[in-house]
CSV table of C-alpha atoms and ligand atoms in Angstrom, one decimal:
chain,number,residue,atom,x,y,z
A,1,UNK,CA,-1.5,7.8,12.1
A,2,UNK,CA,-0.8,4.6,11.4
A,3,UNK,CA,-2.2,2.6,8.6
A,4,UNK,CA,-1.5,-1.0,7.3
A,5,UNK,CA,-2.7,-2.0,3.8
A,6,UNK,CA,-2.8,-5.6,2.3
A,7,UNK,CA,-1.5,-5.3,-1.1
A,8,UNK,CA,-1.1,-7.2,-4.5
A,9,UNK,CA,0.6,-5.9,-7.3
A,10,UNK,CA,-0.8,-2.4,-9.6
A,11,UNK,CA,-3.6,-1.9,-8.3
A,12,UNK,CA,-2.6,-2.2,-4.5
A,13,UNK,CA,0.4,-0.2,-5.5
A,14,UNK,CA,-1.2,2.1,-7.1
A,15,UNK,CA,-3.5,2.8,-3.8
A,16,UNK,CA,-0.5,2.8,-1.8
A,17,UNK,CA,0.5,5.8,-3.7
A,18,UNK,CA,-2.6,7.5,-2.7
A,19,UNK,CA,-2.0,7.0,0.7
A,20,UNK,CA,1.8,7.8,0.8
A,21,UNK,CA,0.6,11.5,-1.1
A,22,UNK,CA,-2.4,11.9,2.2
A,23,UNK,CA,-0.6,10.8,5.4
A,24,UNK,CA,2.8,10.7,6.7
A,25,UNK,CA,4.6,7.6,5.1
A,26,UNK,CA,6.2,7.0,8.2
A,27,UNK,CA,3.3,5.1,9.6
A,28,UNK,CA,2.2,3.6,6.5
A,29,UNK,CA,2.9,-0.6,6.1
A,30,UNK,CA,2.4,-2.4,3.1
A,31,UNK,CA,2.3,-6.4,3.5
A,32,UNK,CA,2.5,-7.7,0.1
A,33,UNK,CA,1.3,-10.6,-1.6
A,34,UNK,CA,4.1,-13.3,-2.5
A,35,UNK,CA,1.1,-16.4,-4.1
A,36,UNK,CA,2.9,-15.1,-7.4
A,37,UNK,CA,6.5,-15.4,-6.2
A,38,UNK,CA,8.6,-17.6,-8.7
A,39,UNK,CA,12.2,-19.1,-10.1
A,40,UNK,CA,13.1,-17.7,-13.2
A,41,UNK,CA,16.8,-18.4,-14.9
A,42,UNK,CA,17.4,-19.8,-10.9
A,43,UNK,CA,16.3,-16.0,-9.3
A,44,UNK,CA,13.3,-15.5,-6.9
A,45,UNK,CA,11.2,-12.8,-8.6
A,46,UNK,CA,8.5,-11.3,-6.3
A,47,UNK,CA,6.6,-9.8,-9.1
A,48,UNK,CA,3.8,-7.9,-6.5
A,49,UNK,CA,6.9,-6.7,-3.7
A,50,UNK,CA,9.0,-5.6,-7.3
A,51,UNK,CA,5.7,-3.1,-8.2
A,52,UNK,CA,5.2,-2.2,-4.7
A,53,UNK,CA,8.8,-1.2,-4.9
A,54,UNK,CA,8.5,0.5,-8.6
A,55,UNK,CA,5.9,2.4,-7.9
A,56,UNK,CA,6.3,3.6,-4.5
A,57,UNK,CA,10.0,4.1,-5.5
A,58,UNK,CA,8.6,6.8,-8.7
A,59,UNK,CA,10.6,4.1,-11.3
A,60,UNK,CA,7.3,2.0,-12.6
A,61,UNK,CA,6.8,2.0,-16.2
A,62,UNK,CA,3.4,3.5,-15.8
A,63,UNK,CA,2.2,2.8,-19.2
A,64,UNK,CA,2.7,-1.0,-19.2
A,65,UNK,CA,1.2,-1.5,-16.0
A,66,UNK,CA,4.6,-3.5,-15.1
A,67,UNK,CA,8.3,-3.3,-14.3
A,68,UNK,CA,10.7,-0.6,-14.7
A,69,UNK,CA,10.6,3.2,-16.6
A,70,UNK,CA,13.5,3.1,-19.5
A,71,UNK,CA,13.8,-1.2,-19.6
A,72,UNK,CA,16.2,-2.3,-21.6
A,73,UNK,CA,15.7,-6.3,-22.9
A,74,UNK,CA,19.5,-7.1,-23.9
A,75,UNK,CA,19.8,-9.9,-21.5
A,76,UNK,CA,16.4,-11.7,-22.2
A,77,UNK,CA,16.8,-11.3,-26.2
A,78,UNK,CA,20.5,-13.1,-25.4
A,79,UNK,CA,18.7,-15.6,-23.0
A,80,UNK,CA,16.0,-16.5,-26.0
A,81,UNK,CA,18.4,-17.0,-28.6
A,82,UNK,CA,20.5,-18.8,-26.7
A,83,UNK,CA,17.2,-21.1,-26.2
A,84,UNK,CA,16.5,-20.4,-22.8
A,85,UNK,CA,12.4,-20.5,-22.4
A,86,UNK,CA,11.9,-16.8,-21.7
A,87,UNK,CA,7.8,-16.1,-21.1
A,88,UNK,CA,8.5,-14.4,-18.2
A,89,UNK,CA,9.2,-10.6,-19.6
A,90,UNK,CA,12.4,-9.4,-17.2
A,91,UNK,CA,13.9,-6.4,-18.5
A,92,UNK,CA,17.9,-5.2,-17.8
A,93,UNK,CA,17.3,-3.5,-15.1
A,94,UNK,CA,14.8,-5.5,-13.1
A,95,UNK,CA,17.1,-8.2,-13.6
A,96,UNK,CA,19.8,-6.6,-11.5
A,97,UNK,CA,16.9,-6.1,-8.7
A,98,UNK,CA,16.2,-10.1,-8.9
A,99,UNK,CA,20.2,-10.3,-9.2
A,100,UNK,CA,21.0,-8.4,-5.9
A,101,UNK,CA,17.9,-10.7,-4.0
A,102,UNK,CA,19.1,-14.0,-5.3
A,103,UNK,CA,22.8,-13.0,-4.2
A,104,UNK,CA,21.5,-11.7,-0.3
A,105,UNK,CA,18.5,-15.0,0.1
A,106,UNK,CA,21.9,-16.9,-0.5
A,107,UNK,CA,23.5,-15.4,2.2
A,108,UNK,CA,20.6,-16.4,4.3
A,109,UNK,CA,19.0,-13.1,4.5
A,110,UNK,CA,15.0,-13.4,5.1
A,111,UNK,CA,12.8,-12.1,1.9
A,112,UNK,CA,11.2,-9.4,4.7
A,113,UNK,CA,14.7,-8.2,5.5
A,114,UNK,CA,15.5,-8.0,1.7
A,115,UNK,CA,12.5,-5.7,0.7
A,116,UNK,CA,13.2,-3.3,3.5
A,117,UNK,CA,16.6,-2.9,2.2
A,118,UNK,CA,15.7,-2.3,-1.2
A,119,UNK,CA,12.8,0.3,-0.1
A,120,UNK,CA,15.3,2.4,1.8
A,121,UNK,CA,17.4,2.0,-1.2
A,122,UNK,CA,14.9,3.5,-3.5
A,123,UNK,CA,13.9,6.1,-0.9
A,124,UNK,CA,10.3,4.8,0.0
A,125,UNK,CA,9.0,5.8,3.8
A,126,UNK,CA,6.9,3.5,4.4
A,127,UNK,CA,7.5,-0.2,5.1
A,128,UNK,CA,6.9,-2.8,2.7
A,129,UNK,CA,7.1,-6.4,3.9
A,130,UNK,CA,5.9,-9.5,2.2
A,131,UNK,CA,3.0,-11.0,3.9
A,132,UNK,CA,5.8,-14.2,5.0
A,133,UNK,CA,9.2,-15.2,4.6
A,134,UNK,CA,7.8,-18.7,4.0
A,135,UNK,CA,7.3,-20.7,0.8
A,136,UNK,CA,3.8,-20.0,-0.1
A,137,UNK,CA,2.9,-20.5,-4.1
A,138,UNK,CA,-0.9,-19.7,-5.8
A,139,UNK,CA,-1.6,-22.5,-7.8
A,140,UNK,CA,-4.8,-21.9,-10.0
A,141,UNK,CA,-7.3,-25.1,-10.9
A,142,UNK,CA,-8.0,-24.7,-14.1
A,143,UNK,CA,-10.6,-27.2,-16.6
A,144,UNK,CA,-6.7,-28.1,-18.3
A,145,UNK,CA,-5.5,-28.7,-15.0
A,146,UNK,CA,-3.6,-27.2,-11.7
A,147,UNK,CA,-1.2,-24.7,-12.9
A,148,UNK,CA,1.5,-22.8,-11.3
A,149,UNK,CA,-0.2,-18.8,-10.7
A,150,UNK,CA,2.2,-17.6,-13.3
A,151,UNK,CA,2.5,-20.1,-15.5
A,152,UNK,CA,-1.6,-19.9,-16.3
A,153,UNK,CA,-1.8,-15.9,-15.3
A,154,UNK,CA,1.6,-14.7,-17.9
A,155,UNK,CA,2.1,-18.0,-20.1
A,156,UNK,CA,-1.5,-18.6,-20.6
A,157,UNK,CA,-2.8,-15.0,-20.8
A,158,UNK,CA,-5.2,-16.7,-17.6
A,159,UNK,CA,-7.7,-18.0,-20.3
A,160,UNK,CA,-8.3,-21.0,-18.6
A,161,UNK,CA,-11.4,-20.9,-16.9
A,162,UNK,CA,-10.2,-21.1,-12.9
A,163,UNK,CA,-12.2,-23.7,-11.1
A,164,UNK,CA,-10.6,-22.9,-7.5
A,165,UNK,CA,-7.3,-21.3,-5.9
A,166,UNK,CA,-5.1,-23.3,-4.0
A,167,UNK,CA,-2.1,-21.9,-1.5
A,168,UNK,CA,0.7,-24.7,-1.3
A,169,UNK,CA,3.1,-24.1,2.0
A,170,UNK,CA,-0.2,-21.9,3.6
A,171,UNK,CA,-0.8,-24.3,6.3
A,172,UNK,CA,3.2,-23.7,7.8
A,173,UNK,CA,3.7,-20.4,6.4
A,174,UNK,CA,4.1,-17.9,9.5
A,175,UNK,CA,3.8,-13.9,9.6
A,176,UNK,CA,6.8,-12.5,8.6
A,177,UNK,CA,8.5,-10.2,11.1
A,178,UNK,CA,6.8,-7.0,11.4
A,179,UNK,CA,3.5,-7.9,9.4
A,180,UNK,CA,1.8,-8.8,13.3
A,181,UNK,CA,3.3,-5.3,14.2
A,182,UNK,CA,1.7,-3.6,11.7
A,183,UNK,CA,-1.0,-5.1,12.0
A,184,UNK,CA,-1.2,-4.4,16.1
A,185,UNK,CA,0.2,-1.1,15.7
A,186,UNK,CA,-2.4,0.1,12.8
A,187,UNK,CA,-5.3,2.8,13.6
A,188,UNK,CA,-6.8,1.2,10.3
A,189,UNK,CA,-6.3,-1.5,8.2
A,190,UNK,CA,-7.0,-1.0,4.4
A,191,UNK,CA,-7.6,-3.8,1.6
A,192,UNK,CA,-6.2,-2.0,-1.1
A,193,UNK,CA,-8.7,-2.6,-4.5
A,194,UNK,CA,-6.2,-6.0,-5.6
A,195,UNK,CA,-7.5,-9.2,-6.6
A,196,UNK,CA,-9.6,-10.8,-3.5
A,197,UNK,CA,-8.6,-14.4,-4.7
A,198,UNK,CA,-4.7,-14.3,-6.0
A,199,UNK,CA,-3.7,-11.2,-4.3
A,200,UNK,CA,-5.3,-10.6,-1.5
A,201,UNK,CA,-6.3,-14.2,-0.7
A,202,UNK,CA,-2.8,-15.8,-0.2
A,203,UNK,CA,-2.0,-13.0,2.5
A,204,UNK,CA,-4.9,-14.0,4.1
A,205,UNK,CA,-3.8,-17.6,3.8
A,206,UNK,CA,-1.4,-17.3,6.3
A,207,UNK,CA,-3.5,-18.1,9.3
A,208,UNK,CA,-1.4,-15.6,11.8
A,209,UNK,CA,-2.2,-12.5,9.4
A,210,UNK,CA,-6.4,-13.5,9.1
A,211,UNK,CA,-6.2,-14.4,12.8
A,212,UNK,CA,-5.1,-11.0,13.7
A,213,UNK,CA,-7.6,-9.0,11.5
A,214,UNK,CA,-10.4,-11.2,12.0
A,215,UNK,CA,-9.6,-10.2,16.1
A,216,UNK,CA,-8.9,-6.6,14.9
A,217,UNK,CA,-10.0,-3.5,17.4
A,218,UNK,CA,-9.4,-1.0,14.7
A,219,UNK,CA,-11.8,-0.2,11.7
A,220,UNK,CA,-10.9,-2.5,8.3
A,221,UNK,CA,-11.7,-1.4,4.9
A,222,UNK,CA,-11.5,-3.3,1.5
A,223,UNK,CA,-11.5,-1.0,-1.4
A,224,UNK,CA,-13.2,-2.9,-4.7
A,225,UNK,CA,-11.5,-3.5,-7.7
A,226,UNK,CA,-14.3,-3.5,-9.9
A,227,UNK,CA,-15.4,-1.1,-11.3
A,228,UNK,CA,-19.3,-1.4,-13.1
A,229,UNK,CA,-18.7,-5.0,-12.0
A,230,UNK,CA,-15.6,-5.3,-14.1
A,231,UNK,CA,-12.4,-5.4,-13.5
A,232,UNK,CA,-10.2,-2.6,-14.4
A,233,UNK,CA,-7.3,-5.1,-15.9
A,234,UNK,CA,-6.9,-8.7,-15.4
A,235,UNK,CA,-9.0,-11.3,-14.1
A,236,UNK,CA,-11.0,-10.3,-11.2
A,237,UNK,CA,-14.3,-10.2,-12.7
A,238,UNK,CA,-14.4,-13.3,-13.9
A,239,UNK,CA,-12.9,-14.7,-10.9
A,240,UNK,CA,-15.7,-13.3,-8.7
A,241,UNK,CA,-18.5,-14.4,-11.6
A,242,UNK,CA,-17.2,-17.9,-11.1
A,243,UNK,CA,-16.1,-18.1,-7.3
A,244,UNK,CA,-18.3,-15.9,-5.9
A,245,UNK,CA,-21.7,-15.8,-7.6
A,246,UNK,CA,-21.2,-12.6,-9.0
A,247,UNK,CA,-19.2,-9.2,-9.8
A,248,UNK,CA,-21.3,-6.5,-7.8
A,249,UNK,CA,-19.8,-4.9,-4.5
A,250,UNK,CA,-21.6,-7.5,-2.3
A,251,UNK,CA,-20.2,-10.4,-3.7
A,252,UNK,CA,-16.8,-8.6,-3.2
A,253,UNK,CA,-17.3,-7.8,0.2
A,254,UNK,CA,-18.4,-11.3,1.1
A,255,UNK,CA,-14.5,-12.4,0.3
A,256,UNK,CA,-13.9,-10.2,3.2
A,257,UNK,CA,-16.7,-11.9,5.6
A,258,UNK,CA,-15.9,-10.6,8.9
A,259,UNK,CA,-12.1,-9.3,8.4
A,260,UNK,CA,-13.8,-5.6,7.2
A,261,UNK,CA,-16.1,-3.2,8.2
A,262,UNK,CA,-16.7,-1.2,5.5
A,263,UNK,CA,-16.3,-1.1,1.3
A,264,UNK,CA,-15.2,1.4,-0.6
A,265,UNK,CA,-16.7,1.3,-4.3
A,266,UNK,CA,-17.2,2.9,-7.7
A,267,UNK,CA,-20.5,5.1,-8.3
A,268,UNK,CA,-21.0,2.7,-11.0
A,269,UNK,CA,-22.1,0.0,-9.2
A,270,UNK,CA,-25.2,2.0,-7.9
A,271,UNK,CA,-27.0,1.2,-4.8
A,272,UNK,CA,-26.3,-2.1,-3.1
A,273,UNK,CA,-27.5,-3.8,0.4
A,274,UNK,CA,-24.3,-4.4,2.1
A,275,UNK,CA,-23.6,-6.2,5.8
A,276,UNK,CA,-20.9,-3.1,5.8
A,277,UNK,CA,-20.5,-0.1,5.6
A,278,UNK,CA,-20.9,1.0,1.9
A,279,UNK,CA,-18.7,4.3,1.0
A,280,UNK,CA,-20.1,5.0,-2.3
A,281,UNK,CA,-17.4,7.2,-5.0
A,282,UNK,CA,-15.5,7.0,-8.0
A,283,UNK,CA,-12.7,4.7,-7.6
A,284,UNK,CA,-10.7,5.0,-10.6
A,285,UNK,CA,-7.3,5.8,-10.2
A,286,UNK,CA,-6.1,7.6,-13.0
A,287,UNK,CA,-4.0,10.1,-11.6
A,288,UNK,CA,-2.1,10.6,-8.8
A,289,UNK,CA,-4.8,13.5,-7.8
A,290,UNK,CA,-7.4,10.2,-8.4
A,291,UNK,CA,-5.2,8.0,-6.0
A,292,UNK,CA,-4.6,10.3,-3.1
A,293,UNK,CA,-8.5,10.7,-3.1
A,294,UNK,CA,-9.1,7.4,-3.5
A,295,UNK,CA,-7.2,6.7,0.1
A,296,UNK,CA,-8.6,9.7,1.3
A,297,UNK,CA,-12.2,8.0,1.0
A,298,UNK,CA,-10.5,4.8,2.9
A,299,UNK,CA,-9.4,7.1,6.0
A,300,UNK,CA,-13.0,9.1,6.7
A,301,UNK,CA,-14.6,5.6,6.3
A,302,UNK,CA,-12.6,4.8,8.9
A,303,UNK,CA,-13.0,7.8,10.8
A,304,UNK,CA,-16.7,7.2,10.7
A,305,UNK,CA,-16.4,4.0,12.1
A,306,UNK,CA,-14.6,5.4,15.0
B,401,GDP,P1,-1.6,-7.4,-9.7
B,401,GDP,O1,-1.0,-8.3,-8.7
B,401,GDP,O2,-0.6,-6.6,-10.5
B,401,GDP,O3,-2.6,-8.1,-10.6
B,401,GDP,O4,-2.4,-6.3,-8.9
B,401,GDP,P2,-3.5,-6.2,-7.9
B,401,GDP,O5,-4.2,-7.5,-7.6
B,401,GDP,O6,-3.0,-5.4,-6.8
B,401,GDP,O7,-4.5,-5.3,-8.7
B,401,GDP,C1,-5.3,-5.8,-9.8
B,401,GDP,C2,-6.6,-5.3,-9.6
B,401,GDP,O8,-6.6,-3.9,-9.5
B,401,GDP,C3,-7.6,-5.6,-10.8
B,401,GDP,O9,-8.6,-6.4,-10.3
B,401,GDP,C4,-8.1,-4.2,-11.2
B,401,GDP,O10,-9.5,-4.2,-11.5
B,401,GDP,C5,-7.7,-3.3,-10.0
B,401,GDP,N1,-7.5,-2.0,-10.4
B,401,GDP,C6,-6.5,-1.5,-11.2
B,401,GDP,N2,-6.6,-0.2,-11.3
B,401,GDP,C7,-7.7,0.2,-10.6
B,401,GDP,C8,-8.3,1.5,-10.3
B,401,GDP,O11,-7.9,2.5,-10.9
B,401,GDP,N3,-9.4,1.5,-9.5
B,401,GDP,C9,-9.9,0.3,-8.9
B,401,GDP,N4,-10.9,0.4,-8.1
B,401,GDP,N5,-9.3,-0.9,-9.1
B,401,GDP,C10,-8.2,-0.9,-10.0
B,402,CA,CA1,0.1,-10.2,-8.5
């Protein structure tokens, strides 16, 4: 079976655990989100491809919620006394990761081509490809102003109130090789339960990637990533009060108007008229018992579509 899932960072990683533990990894193909892609000290960090790689790859620091099990911070303590502006937290170790990227992009090797290499590397089945090899940069209108996604989502602890999204480099950015593939070749495509507007919306920027789900012949299903209308960690709910009228599962699935067929969401959001399919369980993935059924709920939606 094969099954392609749009992904952000944790909580699409997290998912694609689930579904790595159900079905055979082989078919599995993860296009990830790259709105939050940025230089830091000169290095392209992919912060959502680096998680996917983490935590598919069994090194995540769980815990956190972010980079590597057993950091080390030698490097960026050396960096800040030195007087280097060091917001963005990159331990020892992920540093060699954004080392080894910055050293192959240089040698002209595509981003896509990069994150497959580093996937085998880390022995992870499945493919994990950024949604496009293109720049393509989230920048967040905020009431102080248009920031850069990082600098207002890590530097500013996303307090700013967010008035809109914007995708610079969307309107050129093309599919990165393989994503149309996946996408063609998938029995199911999932929206794993990651932000609708900074993780999952700059995927769906890139006007190849919604053209071919929005002309899909295979079931589509968004998993919510709120939970009780709030979001588990990070910004969602508020993002969905403000941009979309509200934080219950219908105001989710209407970010997915006409690219799914079905919503997977938590119990604690009770009964709610849908124009999908509603699959109604808990959605909490604290475990890796949690995730696999979590993605097992995505594939019998699916199969009920059939
Ligand atoms: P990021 O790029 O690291 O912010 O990650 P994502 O966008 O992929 O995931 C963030 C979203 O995951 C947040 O909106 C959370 O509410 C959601 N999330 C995290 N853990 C869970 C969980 O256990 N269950 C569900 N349903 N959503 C979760
Ligand atoms: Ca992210």
């Amino acid at each position: 079976m094969n099954v392609t899932v749009l992904s952000g960072g944790v909580g699409g990683a997290r998912f694609a655990e689930g579904l790595l533990d159900a079905i055979d990894p082989a078919g599995v193909t993860v296009i990830g989100n790259v709105g939050d892609d940025l230089e830091v000290f000169g290095l392209h960090v992919s912060p959502d491809l680096d998680t996917l790689l983490y935590t598919l790859g069994g090194v995540a620091d769980e815990e956190q919620g972010w980079g590597r099990a057993g950091e080390t911070w030698a490097a960026l303590e050396t960096a800040d006394e030195l007087g280097a502006e060091a917001w963005f937290q990159l331990g020892d170790r992920d540093l060699g990761l954004h080392l080894a990227r910055a050293e192959a992009l240089e040698r002209g090797e595509p981003l896509s081509a990069i994150t497959e290499r580093f996937a085998r590397v880390l022995g992870i089945a499945a493919r994990i490809l950024p949604a496009t090899d293109d720049r393509l940069r989230t920048w967040i209108q905020t009431d102080d102003g248009e920031l850069p996604f990082q600098e207002w989502f890590v530097h500013r602890r996303h307090e700013p109130e967010v008035l809109g999204v914007r995708f610079e480099g969307a309107e050129t950015a093309r599919a990165a090789p393989g994503v149309l593939e996946g996408l063609r070749d998938a029995d199911l495509i999932v929206i794993a339960p990651s932000n609708p507007f900074v993780s999952i919306g700059p995927i769906f920027a890139v006007d190849e990637i919604r053209a071919a789900i929005a002309a899909r012949k295979v079931p589509a299903v968004a998993v919510s990533p709120l939970i009780g209308g709030r979001a588990v960690k990070g910004p969602a709910d508020r993002m969905l009060r403000r941009l979309a009228g509200g934080t219950d599962p219908s105001h989710v699935a209407r970010c997915y108007k006409g690219l799914i067929d079905a919503l997977v969401y938590d119990e604690s959001d009770g009964e709610v008229e849908l124009e999908v399919r509603p699959i109604v369980t808990r959605t909490l993935m604290t475990d890796a018992a949690a995730r696999r059924r979590l993605a097992e709920a995505a594939l019998e939606a699916a199969a009920a579509l059939r």
